[in-house]
GROMACS .gro file of C-alpha atoms in nm:
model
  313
    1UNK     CA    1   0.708  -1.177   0.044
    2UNK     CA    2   0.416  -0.888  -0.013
    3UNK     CA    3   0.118  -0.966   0.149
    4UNK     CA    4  -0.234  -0.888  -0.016
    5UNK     CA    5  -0.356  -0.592   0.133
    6UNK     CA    6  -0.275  -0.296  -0.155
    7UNK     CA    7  -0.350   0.046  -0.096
    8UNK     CA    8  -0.414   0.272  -0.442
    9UNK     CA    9  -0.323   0.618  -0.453
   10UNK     CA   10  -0.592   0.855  -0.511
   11UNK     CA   11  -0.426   0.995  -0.825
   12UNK     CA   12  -0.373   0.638  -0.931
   13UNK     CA   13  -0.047   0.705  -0.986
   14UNK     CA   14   0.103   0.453  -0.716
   15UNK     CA   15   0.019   0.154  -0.505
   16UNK     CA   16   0.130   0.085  -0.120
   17UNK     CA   17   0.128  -0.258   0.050
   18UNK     CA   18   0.394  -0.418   0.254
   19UNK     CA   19   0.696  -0.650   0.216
   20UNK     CA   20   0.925  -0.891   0.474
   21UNK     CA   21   1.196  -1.127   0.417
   22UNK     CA   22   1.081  -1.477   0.344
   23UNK     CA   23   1.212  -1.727   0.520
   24UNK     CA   24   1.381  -2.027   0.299
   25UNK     CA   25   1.340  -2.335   0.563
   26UNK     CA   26   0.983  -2.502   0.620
   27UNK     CA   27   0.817  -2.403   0.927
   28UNK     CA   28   0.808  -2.523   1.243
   29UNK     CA   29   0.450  -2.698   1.322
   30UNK     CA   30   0.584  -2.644   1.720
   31UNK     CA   31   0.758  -2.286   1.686
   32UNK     CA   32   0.561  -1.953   1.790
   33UNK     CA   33   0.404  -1.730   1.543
   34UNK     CA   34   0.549  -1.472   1.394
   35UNK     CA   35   0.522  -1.102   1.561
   36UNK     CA   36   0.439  -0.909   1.251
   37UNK     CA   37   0.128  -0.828   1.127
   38UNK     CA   38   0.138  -1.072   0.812
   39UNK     CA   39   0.087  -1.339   1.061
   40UNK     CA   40  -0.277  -1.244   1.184
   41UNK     CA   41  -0.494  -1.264   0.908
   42UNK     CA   42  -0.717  -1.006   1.095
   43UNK     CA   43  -0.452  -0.737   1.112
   44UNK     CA   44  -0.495  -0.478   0.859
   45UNK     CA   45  -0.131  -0.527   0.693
   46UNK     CA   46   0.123  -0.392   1.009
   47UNK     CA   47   0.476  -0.291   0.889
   48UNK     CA   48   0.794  -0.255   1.045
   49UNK     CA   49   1.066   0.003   0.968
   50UNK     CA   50   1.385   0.078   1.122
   51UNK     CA   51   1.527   0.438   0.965
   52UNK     CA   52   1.828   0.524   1.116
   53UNK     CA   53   1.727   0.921   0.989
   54UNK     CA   54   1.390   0.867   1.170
   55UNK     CA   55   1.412   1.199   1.383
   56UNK     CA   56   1.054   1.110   1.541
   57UNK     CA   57   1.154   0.744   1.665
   58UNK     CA   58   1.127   0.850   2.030
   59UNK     CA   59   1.154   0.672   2.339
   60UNK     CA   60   0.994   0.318   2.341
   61UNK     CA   61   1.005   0.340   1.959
   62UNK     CA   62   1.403   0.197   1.899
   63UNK     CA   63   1.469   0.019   1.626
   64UNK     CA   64   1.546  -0.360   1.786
   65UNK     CA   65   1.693  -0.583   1.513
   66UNK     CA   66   1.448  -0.920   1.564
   67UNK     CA   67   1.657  -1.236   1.612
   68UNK     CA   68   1.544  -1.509   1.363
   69UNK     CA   69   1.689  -1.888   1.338
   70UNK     CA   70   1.566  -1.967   0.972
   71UNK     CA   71   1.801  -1.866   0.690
   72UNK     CA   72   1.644  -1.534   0.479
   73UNK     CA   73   1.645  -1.521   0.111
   74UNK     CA   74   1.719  -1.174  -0.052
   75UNK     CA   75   1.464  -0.987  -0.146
   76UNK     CA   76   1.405  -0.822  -0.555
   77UNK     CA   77   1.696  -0.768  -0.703
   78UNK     CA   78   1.805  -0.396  -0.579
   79UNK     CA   79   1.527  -0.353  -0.356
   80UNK     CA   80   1.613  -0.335   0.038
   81UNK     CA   81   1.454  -0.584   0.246
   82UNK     CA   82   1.401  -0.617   0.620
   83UNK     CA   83   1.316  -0.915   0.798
   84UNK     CA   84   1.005  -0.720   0.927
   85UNK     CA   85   0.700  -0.579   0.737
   86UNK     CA   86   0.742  -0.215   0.569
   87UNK     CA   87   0.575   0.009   0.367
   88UNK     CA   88   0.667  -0.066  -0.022
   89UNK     CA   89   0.549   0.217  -0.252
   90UNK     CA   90   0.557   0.124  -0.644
   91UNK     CA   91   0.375   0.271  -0.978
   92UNK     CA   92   0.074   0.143  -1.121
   93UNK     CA   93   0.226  -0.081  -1.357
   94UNK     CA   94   0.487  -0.255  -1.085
   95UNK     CA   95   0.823  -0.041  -1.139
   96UNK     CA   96   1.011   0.212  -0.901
   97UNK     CA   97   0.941  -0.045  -0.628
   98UNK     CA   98   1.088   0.084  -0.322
   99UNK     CA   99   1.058   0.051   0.057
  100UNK     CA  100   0.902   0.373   0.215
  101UNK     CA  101   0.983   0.299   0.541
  102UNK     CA  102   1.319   0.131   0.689
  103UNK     CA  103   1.251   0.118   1.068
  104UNK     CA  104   1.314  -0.261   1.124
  105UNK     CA  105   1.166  -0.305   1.499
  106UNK     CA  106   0.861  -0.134   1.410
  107UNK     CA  107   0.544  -0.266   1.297
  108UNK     CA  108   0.336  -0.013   1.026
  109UNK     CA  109  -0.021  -0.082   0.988
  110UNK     CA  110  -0.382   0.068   0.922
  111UNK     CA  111  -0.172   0.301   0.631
  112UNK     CA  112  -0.428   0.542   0.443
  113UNK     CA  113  -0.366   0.795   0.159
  114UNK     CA  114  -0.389   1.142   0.165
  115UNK     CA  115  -0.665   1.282  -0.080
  116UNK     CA  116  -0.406   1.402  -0.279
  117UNK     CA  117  -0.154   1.176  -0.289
  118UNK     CA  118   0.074   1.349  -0.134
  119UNK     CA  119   0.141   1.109   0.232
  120UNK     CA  120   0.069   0.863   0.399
  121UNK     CA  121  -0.122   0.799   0.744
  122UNK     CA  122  -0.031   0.504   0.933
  123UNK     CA  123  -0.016   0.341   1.291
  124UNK     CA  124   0.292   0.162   1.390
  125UNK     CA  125   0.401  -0.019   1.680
  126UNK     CA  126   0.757  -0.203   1.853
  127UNK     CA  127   0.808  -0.556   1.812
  128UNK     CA  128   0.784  -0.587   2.128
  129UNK     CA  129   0.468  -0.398   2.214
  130UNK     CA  130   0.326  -0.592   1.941
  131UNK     CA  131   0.396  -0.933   2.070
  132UNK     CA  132   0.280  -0.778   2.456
  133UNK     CA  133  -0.073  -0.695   2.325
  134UNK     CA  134  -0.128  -1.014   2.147
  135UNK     CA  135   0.000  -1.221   2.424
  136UNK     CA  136  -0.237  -1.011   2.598
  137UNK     CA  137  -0.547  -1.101   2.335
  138UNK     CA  138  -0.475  -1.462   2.334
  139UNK     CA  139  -0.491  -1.470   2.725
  140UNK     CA  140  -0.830  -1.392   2.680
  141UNK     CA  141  -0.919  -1.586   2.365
  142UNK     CA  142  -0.933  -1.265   2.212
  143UNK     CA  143  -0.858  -1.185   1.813
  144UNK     CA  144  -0.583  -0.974   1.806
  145UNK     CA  145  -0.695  -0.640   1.696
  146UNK     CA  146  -0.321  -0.409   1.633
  147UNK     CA  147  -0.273  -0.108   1.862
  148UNK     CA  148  -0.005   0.133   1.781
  149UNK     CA  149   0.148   0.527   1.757
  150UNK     CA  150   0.002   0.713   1.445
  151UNK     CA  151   0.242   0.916   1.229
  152UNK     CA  152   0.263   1.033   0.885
  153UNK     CA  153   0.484   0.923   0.622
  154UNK     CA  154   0.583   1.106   0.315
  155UNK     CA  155   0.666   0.997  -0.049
  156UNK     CA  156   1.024   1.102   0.069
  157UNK     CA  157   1.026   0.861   0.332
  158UNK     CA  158   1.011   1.123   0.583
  159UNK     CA  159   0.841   1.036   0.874
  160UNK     CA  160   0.688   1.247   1.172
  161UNK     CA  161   0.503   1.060   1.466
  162UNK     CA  162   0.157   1.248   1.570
  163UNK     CA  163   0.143   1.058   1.947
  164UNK     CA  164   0.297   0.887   2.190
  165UNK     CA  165  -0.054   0.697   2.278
  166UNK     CA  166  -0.166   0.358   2.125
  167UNK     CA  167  -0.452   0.326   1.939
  168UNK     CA  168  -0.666   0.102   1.766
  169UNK     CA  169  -0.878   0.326   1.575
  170UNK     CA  170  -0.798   0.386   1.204
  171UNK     CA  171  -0.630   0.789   1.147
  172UNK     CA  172  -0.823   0.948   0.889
  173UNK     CA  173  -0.732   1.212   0.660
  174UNK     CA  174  -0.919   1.539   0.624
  175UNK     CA  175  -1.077   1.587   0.246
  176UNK     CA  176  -0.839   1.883   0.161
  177UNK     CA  177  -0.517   1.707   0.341
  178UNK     CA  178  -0.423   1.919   0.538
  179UNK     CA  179  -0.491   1.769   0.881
  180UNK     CA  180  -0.546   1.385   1.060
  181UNK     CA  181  -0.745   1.277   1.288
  182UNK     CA  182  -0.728   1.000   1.522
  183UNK     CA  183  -0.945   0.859   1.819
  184UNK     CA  184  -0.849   0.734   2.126
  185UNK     CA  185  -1.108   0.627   2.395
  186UNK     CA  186  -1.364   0.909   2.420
  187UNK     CA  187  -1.125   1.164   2.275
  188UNK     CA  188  -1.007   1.274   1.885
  189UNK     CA  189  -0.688   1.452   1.858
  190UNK     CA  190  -0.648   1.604   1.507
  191UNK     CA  191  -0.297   1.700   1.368
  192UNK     CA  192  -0.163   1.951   1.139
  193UNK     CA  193   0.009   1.720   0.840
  194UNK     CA  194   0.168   1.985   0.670
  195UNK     CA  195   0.418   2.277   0.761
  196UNK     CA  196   0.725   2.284   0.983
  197UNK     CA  197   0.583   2.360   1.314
  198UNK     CA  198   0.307   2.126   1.323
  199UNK     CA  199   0.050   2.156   1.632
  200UNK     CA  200  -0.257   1.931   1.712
  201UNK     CA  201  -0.573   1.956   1.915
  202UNK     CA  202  -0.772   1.691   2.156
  203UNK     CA  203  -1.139   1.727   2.173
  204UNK     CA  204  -1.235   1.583   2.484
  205UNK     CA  205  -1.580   1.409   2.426
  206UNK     CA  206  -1.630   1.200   2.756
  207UNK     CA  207  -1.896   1.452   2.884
  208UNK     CA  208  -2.087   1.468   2.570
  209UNK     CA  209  -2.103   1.127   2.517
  210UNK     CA  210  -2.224   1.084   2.871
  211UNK     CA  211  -2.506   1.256   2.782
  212UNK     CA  212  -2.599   1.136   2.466
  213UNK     CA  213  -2.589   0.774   2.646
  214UNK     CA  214  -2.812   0.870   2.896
  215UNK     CA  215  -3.082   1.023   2.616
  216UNK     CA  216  -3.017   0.746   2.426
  217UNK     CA  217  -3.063   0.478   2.672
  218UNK     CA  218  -3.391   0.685   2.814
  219UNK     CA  219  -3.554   0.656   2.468
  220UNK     CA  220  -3.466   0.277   2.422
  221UNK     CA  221  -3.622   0.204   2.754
  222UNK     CA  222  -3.934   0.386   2.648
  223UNK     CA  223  -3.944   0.212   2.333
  224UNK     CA  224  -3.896  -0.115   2.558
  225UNK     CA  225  -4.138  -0.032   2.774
  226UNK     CA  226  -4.405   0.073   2.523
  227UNK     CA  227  -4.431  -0.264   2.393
  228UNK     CA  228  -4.271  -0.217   2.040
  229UNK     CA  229  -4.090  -0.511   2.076
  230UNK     CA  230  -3.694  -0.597   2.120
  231UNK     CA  231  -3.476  -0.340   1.967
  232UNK     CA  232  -3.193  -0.409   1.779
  233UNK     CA  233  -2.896  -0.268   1.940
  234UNK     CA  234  -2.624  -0.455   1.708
  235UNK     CA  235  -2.723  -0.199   1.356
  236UNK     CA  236  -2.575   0.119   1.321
  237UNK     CA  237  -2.772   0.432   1.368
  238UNK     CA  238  -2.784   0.711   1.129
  239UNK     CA  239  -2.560   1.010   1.216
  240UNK     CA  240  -2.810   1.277   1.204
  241UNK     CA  241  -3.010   1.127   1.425
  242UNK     CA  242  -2.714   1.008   1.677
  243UNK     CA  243  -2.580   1.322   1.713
  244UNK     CA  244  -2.373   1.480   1.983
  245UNK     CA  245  -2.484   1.884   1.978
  246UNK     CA  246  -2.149   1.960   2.177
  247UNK     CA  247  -2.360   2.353   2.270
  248UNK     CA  248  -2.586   2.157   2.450
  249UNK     CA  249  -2.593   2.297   2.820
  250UNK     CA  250  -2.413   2.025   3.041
  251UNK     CA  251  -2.653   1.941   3.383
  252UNK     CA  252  -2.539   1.987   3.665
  253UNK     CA  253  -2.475   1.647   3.732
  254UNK     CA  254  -2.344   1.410   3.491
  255UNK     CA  255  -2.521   1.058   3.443
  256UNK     CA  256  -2.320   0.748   3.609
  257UNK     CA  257  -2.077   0.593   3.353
  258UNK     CA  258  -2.179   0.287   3.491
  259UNK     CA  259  -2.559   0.285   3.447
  260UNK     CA  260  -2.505   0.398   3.051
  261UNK     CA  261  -2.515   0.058   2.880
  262UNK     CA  262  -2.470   0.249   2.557
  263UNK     CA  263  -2.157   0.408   2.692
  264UNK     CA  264  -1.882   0.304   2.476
  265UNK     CA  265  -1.572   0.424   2.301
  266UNK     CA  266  -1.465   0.522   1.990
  267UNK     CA  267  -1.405   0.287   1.748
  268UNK     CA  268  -1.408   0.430   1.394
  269UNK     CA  269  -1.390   0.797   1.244
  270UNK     CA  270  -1.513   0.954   0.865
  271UNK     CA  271  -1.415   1.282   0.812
  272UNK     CA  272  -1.660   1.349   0.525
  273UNK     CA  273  -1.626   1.740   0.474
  274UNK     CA  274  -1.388   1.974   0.579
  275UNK     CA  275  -1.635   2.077   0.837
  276UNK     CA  276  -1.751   1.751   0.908
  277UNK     CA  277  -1.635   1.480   1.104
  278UNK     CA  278  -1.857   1.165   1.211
  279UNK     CA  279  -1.727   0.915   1.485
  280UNK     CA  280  -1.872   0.572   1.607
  281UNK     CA  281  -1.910   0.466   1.928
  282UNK     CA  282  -1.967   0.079   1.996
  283UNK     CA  283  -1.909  -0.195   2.234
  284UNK     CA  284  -1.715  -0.482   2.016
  285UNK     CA  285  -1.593  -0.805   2.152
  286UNK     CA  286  -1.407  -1.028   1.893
  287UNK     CA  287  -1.330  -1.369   2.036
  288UNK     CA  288  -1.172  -1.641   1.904
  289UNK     CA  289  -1.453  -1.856   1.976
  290UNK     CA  290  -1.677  -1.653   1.718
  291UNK     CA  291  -1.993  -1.758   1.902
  292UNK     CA  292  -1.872  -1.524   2.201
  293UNK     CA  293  -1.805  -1.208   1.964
  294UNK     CA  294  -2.020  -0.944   2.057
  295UNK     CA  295  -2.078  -0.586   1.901
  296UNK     CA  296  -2.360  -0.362   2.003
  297UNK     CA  297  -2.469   0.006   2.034
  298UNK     CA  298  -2.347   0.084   1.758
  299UNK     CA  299  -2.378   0.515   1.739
  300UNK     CA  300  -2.247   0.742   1.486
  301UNK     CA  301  -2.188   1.079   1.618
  302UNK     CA  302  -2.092   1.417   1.438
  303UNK     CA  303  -1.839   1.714   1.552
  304UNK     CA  304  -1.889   2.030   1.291
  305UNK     CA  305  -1.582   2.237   1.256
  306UNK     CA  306  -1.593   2.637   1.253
  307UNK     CA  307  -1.324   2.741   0.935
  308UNK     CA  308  -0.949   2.775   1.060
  309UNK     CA  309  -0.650   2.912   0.931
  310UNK     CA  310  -0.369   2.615   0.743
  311UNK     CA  311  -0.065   2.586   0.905
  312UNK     CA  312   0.212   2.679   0.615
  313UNK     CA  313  -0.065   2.878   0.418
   0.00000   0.00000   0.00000
């Protein structure tokens, strides 16, 4: 069973998507969904893998074997299947299919090519903390939006985890491939993908993006107050002019989180140049109940790199 969500290689010279085990028997009107991704439509294809070789499955991360009462049928003829979504590489014109990952207990999702071809980036997550944080989102009439541990997976199948935090925010690669980035909260940590000894960094951007709330809320009000009518706070601004200018000299005293309205995480990154690396900010609600969705201050930001050396160069 391969659900729709195919990923092209840059060098078109492969696809990735995700397969499971399809269960034979007609389901259960009364019986709970299933945990993996494939059952939320809104999930952007989650995977599961359970490689024994893993060397990077850590603690929290063990392969659990998820107990299923409907009879399986076997999947393509040679292929291994796992009664959990994985990562399925293939070539453009359907043979060499193979699973990339083999972590059953793990869910893979958000999965991204490098620029050149050469890895992937994905989040993953446990069973089990995948059926926590929707539990969680239904209590609250919430669409389930997938949080999980980005890692990197190569065309060998080796894997390498980046962090032991969950995330919701797409990792995106950096245009020459040679590093990831991924956001969490009102930080970006960006990883080394290539060489032995890989190291990362976290940019800390809480501060700044105090800051930048508290100019940008000032000039809203003004525009408020000036009479030029209601301001749209749901459409993106452009990046130049939302811009965090990380030399700016800090004040003394930094504005009240509280009193920011446009104070908001990080919910999406774009690493345009090597040198370059936009992120959004936003407040985004999705409910079930679509009428209660809200998303609003909506800011793109920008961090400019100074050069630096490639690990394995």
């Amino acid at each position: 069973h391969f659900p729709d969500t195919i990923v092209w290689s840059p060098n078109s010279e492969n696809i990735a998507f995700v397969g499971m085990l399809r269960a034979t028997a007609p389901a259960d009107p009364n019986a709970p969904p299933p945990a993996g991704p494939a059952a939320n439509a809104n999930a952007a294809i989650p995977q599961v893998s359970a490689n024994a070789n893993n060397a990077n499955a850590g603690a929290g991360e063990t392969a659990e074997a998820q107990p299923t009462s409907q009879p399986q049928l076997p999947g393509p003829a040679a292929v291994l299947a796992f009664r959990t979504e994985q990562i399925y590489l293939a070539n453009t014109d359907g043979d060499g299919l193979k699973p990339l990952t083999q972590n059953e207990g793990l869910i893979y999702f958000y999965y991204v090519w490098a620029p050149d071809s050469s890895a992937l980036a994905a989040s993953a997550a446990t069973a089990r903390d995948w059926q926590f944080f929707q539990a969680r989102s239904d209590s609250k009439g919430e669409v389930f939006i997938p949080l999980g541990r980005p890692r990197i997976v190569e065309r060998n199948g080796r894997e390498r985890r980046l962090d032991d935090t969950n995330t919701s925010v797409q990792p995106v690669w950096a245009p020459d491939s040679s590093k990831v980035a991924v956001g969490f909260d009102m930080q970006i940590r960006i990883y080394d993908a290539i060489g032995n000894a890989p190291t990362q960094a976290a940019i800390p951007l809480r501060n700044y993006l105090r800051i930048s709330s508290a100019a940008y809320d000032r000039d809203l009000e003004k525009k408020l107050t000036e009479g030029n009518g209601a301001v749209d706070t749901t459409a993106a601004q452009p990046a130049d002019n939302a811009n965090t200018n990380t030399n700016a000299e800090a004040p003394v005293t930094l504005p009240d989180e509280s009193s920011l309205v446009s104070f908001n995480p990080i919910v999406a990154l774009n690493w345009q140049a090597d040198n370059l690396l936009y992120f959004q900010t936003a407040y985004i609600k999705h409910m079930k109940n679509e009428g209660d969705s809200v998303t609003s201050y909506q800011r793109w930001h920008r961090l400019a790199f100074t050069p630096q050396p490639v690990a394995g160069s």
